[in-house]
Coordinates of C-alpha atoms and ligand atoms in Angstrom, one line a residue:
X15 CA 67.7 67.4 137.5
X16 CA 64.6 68.4 135.6
X17 CA 62.6 65.7 133.9
X18 CA 62.4 66.2 130.1
X19 CA 59.7 65.4 127.6
X20 CA 61.1 62.0 126.6
X21 CA 59.2 62.0 123.4
X22 CA 61.8 64.4 122.0
X23 CA 64.4 61.7 122.6
X24 CA 62.5 59.5 120.2
X25 CA 63.1 61.9 117.3
X26 CA 66.1 61.8 114.9
X27 CA 68.7 64.2 116.3
X28 CA 68.2 66.8 113.6
X29 CA 65.2 68.1 111.6
X30 CA 65.5 66.8 108.0
X31 CA 66.3 70.2 106.4
X32 CA 68.8 71.1 109.1
X33 CA 70.6 67.8 108.5
X34 CA 70.7 68.4 104.7
X35 CA 71.9 72.0 105.3
X36 CA 74.6 70.7 107.7
X37 CA 75.8 68.2 105.1
X38 CA 75.9 70.8 102.3
X39 CA 77.9 73.2 104.7
X40 CA 80.4 70.4 105.5
X41 CA 80.9 69.7 101.8
X42 CA 81.3 73.4 101.0
X43 CA 83.8 73.8 103.7
X44 CA 85.9 70.9 102.4
X45 CA 85.4 72.2 98.8
X46 CA 85.4 76.0 98.9
X47 CA 85.8 76.3 95.2
X48 CA 82.7 74.3 94.5
X49 CA 79.6 76.2 93.3
X50 CA 76.9 74.2 95.0
X51 CA 73.4 74.5 93.5
X52 CA 70.7 73.9 96.1
X53 CA 67.7 72.0 94.8
X54 CA 67.0 70.7 98.3
X55 CA 64.8 72.8 100.7
X56 CA 61.8 74.3 98.9
X57 CA 62.8 77.9 99.5
X58 CA 61.7 80.5 97.0
X59 CA 64.3 82.6 95.1
X60 CA 62.0 85.2 93.3
X61 CA 61.7 88.5 95.3
X62 CA 58.5 89.7 96.7
X63 CA 56.1 91.1 94.1
X64 CA 56.0 94.9 93.7
X65 CA 52.4 95.1 95.1
X66 CA 53.5 93.4 98.3
X67 CA 56.6 95.6 98.6
X68 CA 54.5 98.8 98.2
X69 CA 52.1 97.6 100.8
X70 CA 55.0 96.9 103.2
X71 CA 56.3 100.4 102.7
X72 CA 52.8 101.9 103.3
X73 CA 52.4 99.7 106.4
X74 CA 55.8 100.9 107.7
X75 CA 54.6 104.5 107.3
X76 CA 51.3 103.6 109.1
X77 CA 53.4 102.4 112.0
X78 CA 55.3 105.8 112.1
X79 CA 52.2 107.9 112.6
X80 CA 50.0 108.2 115.8
X81 CA 46.8 108.0 113.8
X82 CA 47.6 104.9 111.9
X83 CA 49.9 103.1 114.3
X84 CA 48.9 99.5 115.1
X85 CA 49.9 97.8 118.4
X86 CA 48.7 94.3 119.3
X87 CA 46.4 93.1 116.5
X88 CA 43.6 90.5 116.7
X89 CA 45.3 87.1 117.4
X90 CA 43.2 85.5 114.7
X91 CA 44.4 88.1 112.1
X92 CA 43.0 91.3 110.7
X93 CA 39.5 91.2 109.1
X94 CA 40.9 93.0 106.0
X95 CA 43.0 89.9 105.2
X96 CA 40.5 87.3 106.3
X97 CA 37.8 88.9 104.1
X98 CA 40.1 88.9 101.1
X99 CA 40.9 85.2 101.7
X100 CA 37.2 84.3 101.7
X101 CA 36.5 86.4 98.7
X102 CA 39.4 85.3 96.5
X103 CA 40.6 81.8 97.7
X104 CA 37.2 80.3 98.4
X105 CA 34.2 82.0 97.0
X106 CA 35.3 81.6 93.3
X107 CA 35.3 77.8 93.9
X108 CA 31.8 77.9 95.3
X109 CA 33.0 77.4 98.9
X110 CA 31.4 79.4 101.7
X111 CA 34.0 80.2 104.3
X112 CA 33.3 83.0 106.9
X113 CA 36.1 85.3 108.0
X114 CA 35.8 84.0 111.6
X115 CA 36.6 80.5 110.3
X116 CA 40.0 81.8 109.1
X117 CA 43.0 82.0 111.5
X118 CA 45.9 84.0 110.1
X119 CA 49.3 83.0 111.4
X120 CA 53.0 83.1 110.8
X121 CA 52.8 80.2 108.4
X122 CA 51.4 76.8 107.8
X123 CA 54.4 75.0 109.4
X124 CA 53.5 76.5 112.8
X125 CA 49.8 75.8 112.5
X126 CA 50.5 72.2 111.3
X127 CA 52.8 71.7 114.3
X128 CA 50.5 73.4 116.8
X129 CA 47.1 72.0 115.8
X130 CA 47.8 68.9 117.9
X131 CA 47.2 71.0 121.0
X132 CA 43.4 70.8 120.5
X133 CA 43.3 67.0 120.2
X134 CA 43.7 64.4 122.8
X135 CA 47.1 62.8 123.2
X136 CA 45.3 59.5 122.9
X137 CA 44.3 60.2 119.3
X138 CA 46.0 58.0 116.7
X139 CA 47.4 59.9 113.8
X140 CA 47.4 58.4 110.3
X141 CA 50.2 60.0 108.2
X142 CA 51.1 59.2 104.6
X143 CA 54.7 58.0 104.0
X144 CA 56.7 59.8 102.5
X145 CA 55.6 63.0 104.1
X146 CA 56.5 66.5 105.2
X147 CA 58.4 65.7 108.4
X148 CA 56.5 68.2 110.6
X149 CA 53.4 66.0 110.8
X150 CA 55.3 63.0 112.2
X151 CA 57.8 64.9 114.4
X152 CA 55.1 67.0 116.1
X153 CA 53.0 63.9 116.8
X154 CA 56.0 62.1 118.2
X155 CA 56.7 65.1 120.4
X156 CA 53.1 64.9 121.7
X157 CA 53.5 61.2 122.4
X158 CA 50.8 60.1 119.9
X159 CA 50.8 56.8 118.1
X160 CA 51.3 57.2 114.4
X161 CA 50.0 54.8 111.7
X162 CA 51.8 55.2 108.4
X163 CA 50.0 55.0 105.1
X164 CA 52.5 53.9 102.4
X165 CA 52.5 55.8 99.1
X166 CA 54.6 54.0 96.5
X167 CA 54.6 52.8 92.9
X168 CA 52.4 49.8 93.8
X169 CA 49.5 52.1 94.8
X170 CA 50.5 54.8 92.3
X171 CA 51.3 57.1 95.3
X172 CA 47.6 57.1 96.3
X173 CA 47.3 56.1 100.0
X174 CA 44.9 53.4 101.0
X175 CA 42.4 53.9 103.8
X176 CA 43.8 52.9 107.2
X177 CA 43.4 49.2 108.2
X178 CA 42.8 50.2 111.8
X179 CA 40.8 53.0 113.5
X180 CA 42.5 56.4 113.4
X181 CA 41.5 59.8 114.7
X182 CA 43.6 62.3 112.8
X183 CA 44.5 62.0 109.1
X184 CA 47.2 64.2 107.6
X185 CA 46.9 64.7 103.8
X186 CA 49.0 67.1 101.8
X187 CA 47.9 67.6 98.1
X188 CA 49.5 68.5 95.8
X189 CA 51.9 66.4 97.7
X190 CA 55.2 67.4 99.4
X191 CA 57.5 65.6 98.7
X192 CA 56.3 63.5 95.7
X193 CA 54.5 66.2 93.8
X194 CA 51.6 63.8 93.2
X195 CA 47.9 64.7 93.5
X196 CA 44.5 63.3 94.3
X197 CA 41.5 63.7 92.0
X198 CA 38.2 64.9 93.4
X199 CA 36.9 61.3 93.4
X200 CA 40.0 60.1 95.3
X201 CA 39.8 62.9 97.9
X202 CA 36.1 62.2 98.3
X203 CA 37.0 58.6 99.5
X204 CA 38.8 60.2 102.4
X205 CA 36.1 62.7 103.2
X206 CA 33.5 60.0 103.2
X207 CA 35.7 57.8 105.4
X208 CA 36.3 60.6 107.9
X209 CA 32.6 61.5 108.0
X210 CA 31.7 57.9 108.7
X211 CA 34.4 57.2 111.3
X212 CA 34.5 60.6 113.1
X213 CA 38.1 61.2 112.2
X214 CA 39.4 64.7 111.4
X215 CA 41.4 65.3 108.2
X216 CA 44.2 67.9 108.5
X217 CA 44.5 69.0 104.9
X218 CA 47.7 70.8 103.9
X219 CA 47.1 72.6 100.6
X220 CA 50.2 74.8 100.7
X221 CA 50.9 74.0 97.1
X222 CA 47.4 74.4 95.6
X223 CA 48.5 77.4 93.4
X224 CA 50.7 75.0 91.4
X225 CA 47.8 72.9 90.2
X226 CA 47.6 73.0 86.4
X227 CA 45.2 70.1 85.6
X228 CA 41.4 70.0 85.9
X229 CA 39.7 67.6 88.3
X230 CA 42.3 68.2 91.1
X231 CA 40.7 70.0 94.0
X232 CA 42.4 73.1 95.3
X233 CA 40.6 72.9 98.6
X234 CA 39.2 70.0 100.5
X235 CA 36.0 72.0 101.0
X236 CA 35.3 71.4 97.3
X237 CA 34.2 67.9 98.5
X238 CA 30.7 67.9 100.0
X239 CA 30.7 67.4 103.8
X240 CA 34.4 68.3 104.2
X241 CA 33.4 71.3 106.4
X242 CA 32.2 68.7 109.0
X243 CA 35.5 66.7 109.0
X244 CA 38.4 68.8 107.8
X245 CA 40.8 71.6 108.8
X246 CA 42.7 73.2 105.9
X247 CA 46.1 74.8 106.1
X248 CA 47.3 77.3 103.5
X249 CA 50.5 79.3 103.1
X250 CA 51.6 82.4 101.4
X251 CA 55.2 81.1 101.3
X252 CA 55.1 79.3 98.0
X253 CA 52.1 81.2 96.6
X254 CA 53.6 84.7 97.1
X255 CA 57.2 84.2 98.0
X256 CA 56.6 84.7 101.7
X257 CA 59.1 82.1 103.1
X258 CA 61.0 85.0 104.7
X259 CA 57.9 87.0 105.6
X260 CA 56.0 84.3 107.4
X261 CA 52.3 84.3 106.8
X262 CA 49.7 81.6 106.3
X263 CA 46.3 80.6 107.5
X264 CA 44.2 77.8 108.8
X265 CA 40.5 77.2 108.2
X266 CA 38.5 75.7 111.1
X267 CA 34.8 75.5 110.1
X268 CA 32.2 76.1 112.7
X269 CA 30.5 72.9 111.5
X270 CA 33.5 70.8 112.7
X271 CA 32.8 69.3 116.1
X272 CA 34.7 67.1 118.5
X273 CA 33.7 65.4 121.7
X274 CA 35.0 65.5 125.4
X275 CA 35.3 62.5 127.7
X276 CA 31.8 63.0 129.0
X277 CA 30.4 62.9 125.4
X278 CA 29.7 66.6 125.2
X279 CA 30.1 68.1 121.7
X280 CA 32.9 70.7 121.4
X281 CA 33.4 73.3 118.7
X282 CA 36.9 72.9 117.3
X283 CA 36.8 76.5 116.0
X284 CA 36.4 77.7 119.6
X285 CA 39.2 75.4 120.8
X286 CA 41.7 76.7 118.1
X287 CA 40.7 80.3 118.9
X288 CA 41.3 79.6 122.6
X289 CA 44.7 78.1 121.7
X290 CA 45.8 80.9 119.4
X291 CA 44.6 83.8 121.6
X292 CA 46.6 82.2 124.5
X293 CA 49.8 81.2 122.8
X294 CA 50.0 83.6 119.8
X295 CA 49.8 87.3 119.3
X296 CA 49.1 87.3 115.6
X297 CA 51.1 87.8 112.5
X298 CA 52.5 91.4 112.3
X299 CA 50.4 94.2 110.8
X300 CA 52.9 95.0 107.9
X301 CA 53.1 91.4 106.9
X302 CA 49.3 91.0 106.8
X303 CA 49.1 94.2 104.7
X304 CA 51.6 92.7 102.3
X305 CA 49.6 89.5 102.2
X306 CA 46.4 91.5 101.5
X307 CA 48.2 93.2 98.5
X308 CA 48.5 89.9 96.7
X309 CA 44.7 89.9 96.3
X310 CA 44.7 93.2 94.4
X311 CA 44.4 92.9 90.6
X312 CA 48.1 93.8 90.1
X313 CA 49.2 91.5 93.0
X314 CA 47.3 88.6 91.5
X315 CA 49.0 89.0 88.1
X316 CA 52.4 89.3 89.7
X317 CA 52.2 86.3 92.0
X318 CA 50.8 84.2 89.0
X319 CA 54.0 85.1 87.1
X320 CA 56.2 83.7 89.8
X321 CA 54.1 80.5 90.1
X322 CA 54.4 80.0 86.3
X323 CA 58.1 80.7 86.5
X324 CA 58.6 77.9 89.1
X325 CA 56.3 75.6 87.0
X326 CA 58.5 76.2 84.0
X327 CA 61.5 75.2 86.2
X328 CA 59.6 72.1 87.2
X329 CA 59.1 71.1 83.6
X330 CA 62.9 71.6 83.0
X331 CA 63.6 69.4 85.9
X332 CA 61.3 66.6 84.6
X333 CA 62.9 66.8 81.2
X334 CA 66.4 66.9 82.6
X335 CA 66.1 63.9 84.9
X336 CA 64.2 61.9 82.2
X337 CA 66.9 62.7 79.7
X338 CA 69.5 61.5 82.2
X339 CA 67.8 58.1 82.2
X340 CA 66.1 58.6 85.6
X341 CA 62.3 58.1 86.2
X342 CA 60.4 60.8 88.1
X343 CA 56.9 61.8 89.4
X344 CA 55.5 65.2 90.2
X345 CA 56.4 68.6 88.7
X346 CA 53.2 69.0 86.8
X347 CA 50.9 70.2 89.5
X348 CA 53.6 70.8 92.1
X349 CA 57.0 72.5 92.5
X350 CA 58.6 69.2 93.5
X351 CA 60.0 66.4 91.3
X352 CA 60.4 63.0 92.9
X353 CA 63.2 61.1 91.3
X354 CA 63.8 57.4 91.6
X355 CA 67.4 56.5 92.3
X356 CA 68.8 53.8 89.9
X357 CA 70.2 50.3 90.8
X358 CA 69.0 50.2 94.3
X359 CA 71.2 53.1 95.4
X360 CA 69.9 54.5 98.7
X361 CA 68.7 58.1 99.0
X362 CA 71.6 59.3 101.0
X363 CA 74.2 57.5 98.7
X364 CA 72.6 59.3 95.7
X365 CA 72.6 62.6 97.6
X366 CA 76.3 62.2 98.5
X367 CA 77.4 61.1 95.0
X368 CA 75.3 63.8 93.3
X369 CA 76.8 66.5 95.6
X370 CA 80.3 65.2 95.2
X371 CA 80.3 64.8 91.4
X372 CA 77.9 67.6 90.2
X373 CA 77.7 69.9 93.2
X374 CA 74.0 69.7 93.0
X375 CA 72.2 69.2 96.4
X376 CA 68.9 67.3 96.5
X377 CA 66.8 66.1 99.5
X378 CA 67.1 62.4 100.2
X379 CA 63.7 60.8 100.0
X380 CA 64.2 58.6 103.0
X381 CA 64.3 61.8 105.1
X382 CA 60.5 62.0 104.4
X383 CA 59.8 58.5 105.6
X384 CA 60.9 54.9 105.0
X385 CA 58.8 54.7 101.8
X386 CA 61.0 57.5 100.5
X387 CA 64.0 55.3 100.5
X388 CA 65.4 54.9 96.9
X389 CA 64.1 58.4 95.9
X390 CA 65.4 62.0 96.1
X391 CA 63.4 65.2 95.8
X392 CA 64.4 68.2 93.6
X393 CA 62.8 71.6 94.0
X394 CA 61.8 73.9 91.3
X395 CA 62.2 77.0 93.5
X396 CA 65.7 77.9 92.4
X397 CA 66.3 80.4 89.6
X398 CA 65.9 79.5 85.9
X399 CA 69.6 79.8 85.4
X400 CA 70.5 77.6 88.3
X401 CA 67.9 75.0 87.3
X402 CA 69.3 74.8 83.8
X403 CA 72.8 74.6 85.1
X404 CA 71.8 71.8 87.6
X405 CA 70.2 69.8 84.7
X406 CA 73.3 70.3 82.6
X407 CA 75.4 68.9 85.4
X408 CA 73.0 66.0 86.0
X409 CA 73.1 65.1 82.3
X410 CA 76.8 64.3 82.8
X411 CA 76.3 62.6 86.1
X412 CA 78.0 59.1 86.2
X413 CA 75.9 57.1 88.6
Ligands
MLT6 C1 60.2 71.8 101.9 O1 61.2 72.0 101.3 O2 59.6 70.8 102.1 C2 59.5 73.1 102.5 O3 60.1 74.2 102.0 C3 59.6 73.1 103.9 C4 58.6 74.0 104.5 O4 57.7 74.5 103.8 O5 58.7 74.2 105.7

């Protein structure tokens, strides 16, 4: 029989959100009359903005005419979108990113999972705990050693620098799942550490559009020197409701270098280009046209309305859980609210009791790592009506 990649056998049998979905489905089957409100996976509920829909229609028409038909596109993405990203996501913050440093893809999840291809399997990965499970699971699949950086009340959810040498550092801010943030000064500590140690920071800023407070960096490249030590991942999923469309991008600066076993310097931008051109054929033309449309004046206003809508939901979540006597973090610069379970109840016990009693589904914090035990995560991505109904039910929840 064929030998398998045994690293997969070291993973939990199901991906976190598949497991949560399975549990909800089992509950719904046993209780068909229950109206379950899903505050679990961070999936958007607002439809695509009109500017993106119009662009999709136009792109569909393009594909129906010989003069405007597009076959294989550039694997790295169309210049029309990369140029808009540089112009609108980076230049206004004083960051100089060139279009050929942008790699457009089918979403940040794929890029975060695939980026490990360009690093040695011997690299040690430092990963905050709790964390978006993709970072840990993909490093386990690759056979890498993972060092966890606990984030808890004791350190105010700010990770401490690793106590041993590491090569890759995963940071996600605003944070999924805790909704916490790092200030410029706190992020600078990590950039300085990476520059001094030769580590590379993999910075997931998928939630930057939810930042409402000053002094919280939207991009790691706001920190001097980060272009020499960091790769940044961005997503249109939460920014523009693209969870079902699939589009995101990764920035790999030319200034970022690695080294081979002979000590020769290697350009990471070239390696990622080589990886993507070999294993990926690019996000589709209509999807990239729709993404481009969110940078038009009307598109920018429309997506801001949706982000503000979800931020209002987040405020309702914070008020609701606090009124129910529970303490929480996040929800101010992020669409996630991180709720502490009372009386030492485990994350999964709380999940089960909440679902059984109120028919509200959350995500158990322990699914994001052992430091998430004793917490659950609520998402602000449901509708306003569902968010209000969930909070009404939680206000009557007898723990
Ligand atoms: C989440 O709920 O953490 C996210 O929606 C998952 C994702 O972005 O893949």
